[in-house]
Coordinates of C-alpha atoms in Angstrom, one line a residue:
X172 CA 120.9 32.3 43.6
X173 CA 117.6 31.8 45.5
X174 CA 115.0 34.2 46.7
X175 CA 116.2 33.6 50.2
X176 CA 119.6 35.1 49.4
X177 CA 118.0 38.1 47.7
X178 CA 115.7 38.7 50.7
X179 CA 118.7 38.6 53.1
X180 CA 120.5 41.2 51.0
X181 CA 117.4 43.4 51.0
X182 CA 117.0 43.0 54.8
X183 CA 120.6 44.1 55.4
X184 CA 119.9 47.2 53.2
X185 CA 116.9 48.1 55.4
X186 CA 118.8 47.4 58.7
X187 CA 118.3 50.3 61.0
X188 CA 115.6 51.9 58.9
X189 CA 112.6 49.8 59.8
X190 CA 110.8 51.0 63.0
X191 CA 107.6 49.8 64.6
X192 CA 107.6 52.4 67.4
X193 CA 105.0 55.2 66.9
X194 CA 106.0 58.8 66.6
X195 CA 106.4 60.6 69.9
X196 CA 106.6 57.5 72.0
X197 CA 107.4 59.4 75.2
X198 CA 104.4 61.7 74.8
X199 CA 102.2 58.6 74.2
X200 CA 103.5 56.9 77.3
X201 CA 102.8 60.1 79.3
X202 CA 99.2 60.1 78.0
X203 CA 98.7 56.4 78.7
X204 CA 100.0 56.6 82.2
X205 CA 97.3 59.2 83.0
X206 CA 94.6 56.7 81.9
X207 CA 96.3 53.6 83.3
X208 CA 94.6 51.9 86.4
X209 CA 95.7 49.2 88.8
X210 CA 94.2 45.8 88.5
X211 CA 91.7 44.8 91.2
X212 CA 92.7 41.8 93.3
X213 CA 91.6 38.3 92.1
X214 CA 88.1 37.2 93.0
X215 CA 86.2 34.0 92.1
X216 CA 83.3 34.4 89.8
X217 CA 81.4 31.3 90.8
X218 CA 80.2 29.2 87.9
X219 CA 82.1 30.2 84.7
X220 CA 82.4 29.1 81.2
X221 CA 84.8 29.7 78.2
X222 CA 84.0 29.2 74.5
X223 CA 86.3 29.1 71.5
X224 CA 86.1 28.0 67.9
X225 CA 88.4 26.6 65.3
X226 CA 88.5 26.0 61.5
X227 CA 90.8 24.4 59.0
X228 CA 90.5 23.4 55.4
X229 CA 92.1 21.7 52.4
X230 CA 91.8 23.7 49.1
X231 CA 91.2 22.0 45.9
X232 CA 90.6 23.4 42.4
X233 CA 87.0 24.7 42.6
X234 CA 86.0 23.5 46.1
X235 CA 87.2 23.2 49.8
X236 CA 87.0 20.4 52.3
X237 CA 86.7 21.8 55.8
X238 CA 86.6 21.0 59.4
X239 CA 85.0 23.3 62.0
X240 CA 84.8 23.0 65.8
X241 CA 83.4 24.9 68.8
X242 CA 84.2 23.9 72.4
X243 CA 82.9 25.1 75.8
X244 CA 84.6 24.4 79.1
X245 CA 82.8 25.2 82.4
X246 CA 84.4 25.8 85.8
X247 CA 83.3 26.1 89.4
X248 CA 86.1 28.3 90.7
X249 CA 89.4 26.7 89.7
X250 CA 87.8 23.3 89.2
X251 CA 86.8 22.2 85.6
X252 CA 83.3 20.8 85.4
X253 CA 82.6 19.8 81.8
X254 CA 84.0 20.0 78.3
X255 CA 81.6 19.9 75.3
X256 CA 82.7 20.0 71.6
X257 CA 80.6 20.4 68.5
X258 CA 82.1 19.8 65.1
X259 CA 81.2 19.9 61.4
X260 CA 82.9 18.4 58.4
X261 CA 81.9 18.9 54.8
X262 CA 82.7 20.0 51.3
X263 CA 82.1 23.6 50.4
X264 CA 81.5 24.3 46.7
X265 CA 82.0 26.4 44.7
X266 CA 85.3 27.9 46.0
X267 CA 84.1 31.5 45.8
X268 CA 83.7 33.3 49.1
X269 CA 84.8 30.2 51.0
X270 CA 87.0 32.3 53.4
X271 CA 84.1 34.4 54.5
X272 CA 81.6 31.5 54.6
X273 CA 83.9 29.3 56.8
X274 CA 84.4 32.2 59.2
X275 CA 80.6 32.6 59.5
X276 CA 80.0 28.8 59.8
X277 CA 82.5 28.6 62.6
X278 CA 80.9 31.6 64.3
X279 CA 77.5 29.9 64.2
X280 CA 78.8 26.8 66.0
X281 CA 80.8 29.0 68.4
X282 CA 77.9 31.3 69.5
X283 CA 75.5 28.3 69.6
X284 CA 77.9 26.6 72.0
X285 CA 77.9 29.7 74.1
X286 CA 74.1 29.7 74.1
X287 CA 74.1 26.1 75.2
X288 CA 76.1 26.6 78.4
X289 CA 74.7 30.0 79.4
X290 CA 72.1 28.6 81.8
X291 CA 75.0 26.9 83.7
X292 CA 77.3 29.9 84.3
X293 CA 77.2 33.4 85.7
X294 CA 80.4 34.5 83.8
X295 CA 80.8 33.6 80.1
X296 CA 84.2 34.2 78.5
X297 CA 84.5 34.3 74.7
X298 CA 87.7 34.3 72.7
X299 CA 87.8 37.2 70.3
X300 CA 85.7 40.3 69.8
X301 CA 81.9 40.2 69.7
X302 CA 81.9 43.8 68.3
X303 CA 84.4 42.7 65.7
X304 CA 82.2 39.7 64.8
X305 CA 79.3 42.1 64.2
X306 CA 80.9 45.0 62.4
X307 CA 82.7 42.9 59.8
X308 CA 80.5 42.5 56.6
X309 CA 80.9 39.2 54.7
X310 CA 82.9 39.5 51.4
X311 CA 79.8 38.6 49.4
X312 CA 77.5 41.3 51.0
X313 CA 77.8 43.7 48.1
X314 CA 76.5 41.0 45.7
X315 CA 73.6 40.3 48.0
X316 CA 72.6 44.0 48.0
X317 CA 72.8 44.0 44.2
X318 CA 70.8 40.8 43.7
X319 CA 67.2 41.5 44.8
X320 CA 66.1 38.0 43.8
X321 CA 68.7 36.4 46.0
X322 CA 67.8 38.6 49.0
X323 CA 64.0 37.9 48.7
X324 CA 64.2 34.2 48.2
X325 CA 66.9 33.6 50.9
X326 CA 65.0 35.7 53.4
X327 CA 61.9 33.4 53.0
X328 CA 64.2 30.5 53.7
X329 CA 65.5 32.2 56.8
X330 CA 62.0 32.7 58.1
X331 CA 61.6 28.9 57.9
X332 CA 65.0 28.3 59.5
X333 CA 64.0 30.7 62.4
X334 CA 60.9 28.6 63.1
X335 CA 63.0 25.4 63.3
X336 CA 66.1 26.9 64.9
X337 CA 68.2 24.6 67.0
X338 CA 71.6 24.8 68.8
X339 CA 74.4 22.3 68.3
X340 CA 74.4 22.3 64.5
X341 CA 74.3 24.6 61.5
X342 CA 70.7 24.9 60.4
X343 CA 71.5 26.6 57.1
X344 CA 72.9 23.4 55.7
X345 CA 69.3 21.9 55.7
X346 CA 68.5 24.4 52.9
X347 CA 71.5 23.8 50.6
X348 CA 69.6 21.6 48.1
X349 CA 66.7 24.0 47.8
X350 CA 69.1 26.9 47.2
X351 CA 70.9 24.8 44.6
X352 CA 67.6 24.3 42.8
X353 CA 67.3 28.1 42.5
X354 CA 70.8 29.3 41.9
X355 CA 74.0 28.0 40.4
X356 CA 77.7 28.9 40.3
X357 CA 78.7 32.1 42.1
X358 CA 75.1 33.0 42.8
X359 CA 74.7 29.8 44.7
X360 CA 77.7 30.7 46.9
X361 CA 76.2 34.2 47.5
X362 CA 72.7 32.8 48.4
X363 CA 74.0 30.0 50.6
X364 CA 76.5 32.5 52.3
X365 CA 73.7 35.0 52.9
X366 CA 71.5 32.4 54.6
X367 CA 74.5 31.4 56.8
X368 CA 75.1 35.1 57.6
X369 CA 71.4 35.5 58.7
X370 CA 71.7 32.5 60.9
X371 CA 75.0 33.9 62.3
X372 CA 73.4 37.3 63.1
X373 CA 70.3 35.6 64.6
X374 CA 72.5 33.4 66.9
X375 CA 74.5 36.4 68.1
X376 CA 71.3 38.3 68.8
X377 CA 69.8 35.4 70.8
X378 CA 73.0 35.1 72.9
X379 CA 73.2 38.8 73.7
X380 CA 69.5 39.1 74.4
X381 CA 69.6 36.0 76.7
X382 CA 72.6 37.4 78.6
X383 CA 70.8 40.7 79.1
X384 CA 67.5 39.0 80.2
X385 CA 69.2 36.7 82.6
X386 CA 71.6 39.3 84.1
X387 CA 74.6 37.2 83.2
X388 CA 78.1 38.5 82.5
X389 CA 79.5 38.2 79.0
X390 CA 83.2 39.1 78.5
X391 CA 85.1 38.9 75.2
X392 CA 88.9 38.8 75.3
X393 CA 90.8 39.6 72.1
X394 CA 94.5 38.9 71.6
X395 CA 94.5 41.1 68.5
X396 CA 92.5 44.2 67.7
X397 CA 92.4 47.0 65.1
X398 CA 90.5 49.3 67.5
X399 CA 91.6 52.9 67.7
X400 CA 89.4 54.0 70.6
X401 CA 92.2 56.2 72.1
X402 CA 93.9 57.1 68.8
X403 CA 97.4 56.5 70.3
X404 CA 99.1 56.5 66.9
X405 CA 98.3 57.8 63.4
X406 CA 98.9 54.3 61.9
X407 CA 99.0 51.6 64.5
X408 CA 96.0 50.3 66.4
X409 CA 95.9 51.0 70.2
X410 CA 96.7 47.4 71.2
X411 CA 99.9 47.5 69.2
X412 CA 101.1 50.7 70.8
X413 CA 100.2 49.5 74.3
X414 CA 102.2 46.3 73.8
X415 CA 105.2 48.5 72.8
X416 CA 105.1 50.4 76.1
X417 CA 106.7 49.1 79.3
X418 CA 103.5 49.1 81.3
X419 CA 102.8 47.3 84.6
X420 CA 99.8 45.0 84.9
X421 CA 96.6 47.1 84.8
X422 CA 94.1 48.5 82.4
X423 CA 93.2 51.6 80.4
X424 CA 90.3 53.7 81.6
X425 CA 87.3 51.9 80.1
X426 CA 85.0 53.4 77.5
X427 CA 81.4 52.8 78.3
X428 CA 78.3 52.7 76.0
X429 CA 80.2 51.5 72.9
X430 CA 77.4 50.5 70.5
X431 CA 77.8 48.2 67.5
X432 CA 75.8 50.7 65.4
X433 CA 78.5 53.4 66.0
X434 CA 81.2 51.1 64.7
X435 CA 79.8 49.4 61.6
X436 CA 79.9 51.0 58.2
X437 CA 77.0 49.1 56.6
X438 CA 73.4 48.3 57.2
X439 CA 72.4 44.9 58.5
X440 CA 69.8 43.0 56.5
X441 CA 66.1 43.2 57.4
X442 CA 65.1 43.3 61.1
X443 CA 68.7 42.9 62.3
X444 CA 69.6 46.6 61.8
X445 CA 67.0 47.3 64.5
X446 CA 67.6 44.3 66.7
X447 CA 71.4 44.7 67.0
X448 CA 71.5 48.5 67.2
X449 CA 71.0 48.9 70.9
X450 CA 73.5 46.4 72.4
X451 CA 76.3 48.3 74.1
X452 CA 79.7 47.3 75.5
X453 CA 82.2 48.6 78.0
X454 CA 85.6 48.3 76.3
X455 CA 89.1 48.5 77.7
X456 CA 92.7 47.3 77.1
X457 CA 93.8 45.1 79.9
X458 CA 97.3 43.7 80.9
X459 CA 97.1 40.7 83.2
X460 CA 100.7 39.7 82.7
X461 CA 103.1 40.3 79.8
X462 CA 100.7 41.3 77.1
X463 CA 97.8 43.7 76.5
X464 CA 94.4 42.3 75.4
X465 CA 91.2 44.1 74.4
X466 CA 88.3 43.3 76.7
X467 CA 84.6 43.9 76.0
X468 CA 81.8 43.5 78.5
X469 CA 78.2 43.5 77.4
X470 CA 76.3 46.1 79.3
X471 CA 73.1 44.8 80.9
X472 CA 70.5 46.5 83.1
X473 CA 70.5 43.6 85.6
X474 CA 74.3 43.2 85.9
X475 CA 75.4 44.1 89.4
X476 CA 79.1 43.6 88.6
X477 CA 81.1 46.7 87.6
X478 CA 83.9 46.6 85.2
X479 CA 86.5 46.3 88.0
X480 CA 84.7 43.2 89.3
X481 CA 84.8 41.6 85.9
X482 CA 88.5 42.3 85.8
X483 CA 88.9 40.7 89.2
X484 CA 87.4 37.5 87.8
X485 CA 89.8 37.5 84.8
X486 CA 92.6 38.1 87.2
X487 CA 91.5 35.2 89.2
X488 CA 91.9 32.9 86.2
X489 CA 95.1 34.6 84.9
X490 CA 97.9 32.2 84.1
X491 CA 100.9 33.8 82.3
X492 CA 98.7 36.9 81.7
X493 CA 95.8 35.1 80.0
X494 CA 92.5 33.6 81.4
X495 CA 93.3 29.9 81.9
X496 CA 89.8 28.7 80.8
X497 CA 90.2 30.4 77.4
X498 CA 93.7 28.9 76.9
X499 CA 92.5 25.5 77.8
X500 CA 89.4 25.5 75.6
X501 CA 91.5 26.7 72.7
X502 CA 93.8 23.7 73.1
X503 CA 90.8 21.4 73.2
X504 CA 89.3 22.7 69.9
X505 CA 92.3 23.5 67.7
X506 CA 92.0 21.7 64.3
X507 CA 95.4 20.9 62.8
X508 CA 96.3 20.2 59.1
X509 CA 97.0 16.6 60.2
X510 CA 93.3 16.5 61.4
X511 CA 92.1 17.6 58.0
X512 CA 94.3 15.0 56.2
X513 CA 92.7 12.3 58.4
X514 CA 89.2 13.7 57.5
X515 CA 90.1 13.5 53.8
X516 CA 91.3 9.9 54.3
X517 CA 88.0 8.9 55.9
X518 CA 85.9 10.7 53.4
X519 CA 88.0 9.3 50.5
X520 CA 88.0 12.7 48.9
X521 CA 90.6 13.1 46.2
X522 CA 91.1 16.1 43.9
X523 CA 93.4 18.5 42.1
X524 CA 94.8 21.4 44.0
X525 CA 96.5 23.0 41.0
X526 CA 99.9 23.0 42.8
X527 CA 100.9 19.5 41.6
X528 CA 102.8 20.8 38.6
X529 CA 105.1 22.7 41.0
X530 CA 105.8 19.5 43.0
X531 CA 103.7 20.9 46.0

């Protein structure tokens, strides 16, 4: 007997007892219909850009070899103008906190790519949630708070990084040797990760501040979300409930003035708790075709476009219910396992994964 056979038996025993639907679905549908609005007709945004990032890795015993990418694709109406891709390949050691660090490193490249194309576009589309990027603390953040020595020494390095900040690359990597001279083992991973996190927050701040200053439009589109803005179910997030309902294309009445400070459950390091506090977003759940997505629009004093106008631009680019520029830039930057194997071949990196004894 194999586990597959046992799982199949267990599945048959649960047949008819597993339900995704929330309680009182009819009541939820009635409530949602009262808040559901028709989509505005499509309208060209003029110069537009889309940005997405990607990461992949090969895990060895004690370290990780990774590949990161960030791509931007600019458009003039329907016509693509330019595709730019930044990438980074390296070995991350030790293994501790590698998941969190790789997410942050990819985010640095992604938001820097967005900064790079901002002067060329009036509408900037990002894949994923900006608010989600800001309210999620790194897994090592508790260790940073507990280690005063790490915090003080790394903050001094960040001040130096800030003075020499550039786009197109990860500046934190310039300081790895100096961090290694101060810390070892797990503490090195915490210190390096903290510096990367500071660069990450600084990059997001620069992007949001530049969008506000220049009166551009930044819109973030999330395929998944754990947001419960409307508390449609006691357990499921709103987007899951909305995707279960048979709704026509449209959008949920937007919530304005949603601030990062209201969502996060921790304090940002140093000056960032003040710098990032005042950014506010208009948030809604939007259905352009078959599926519902969460949409965030950065609120700016100089932005003449209302939320409906932003939706008309997303509708303009909608193909199969998703903005075509975001789908296309995703395809351009996706890093496969085969790509990582090729990187390993070129780098001539060999190691033990720990799974060899299992024939894997």
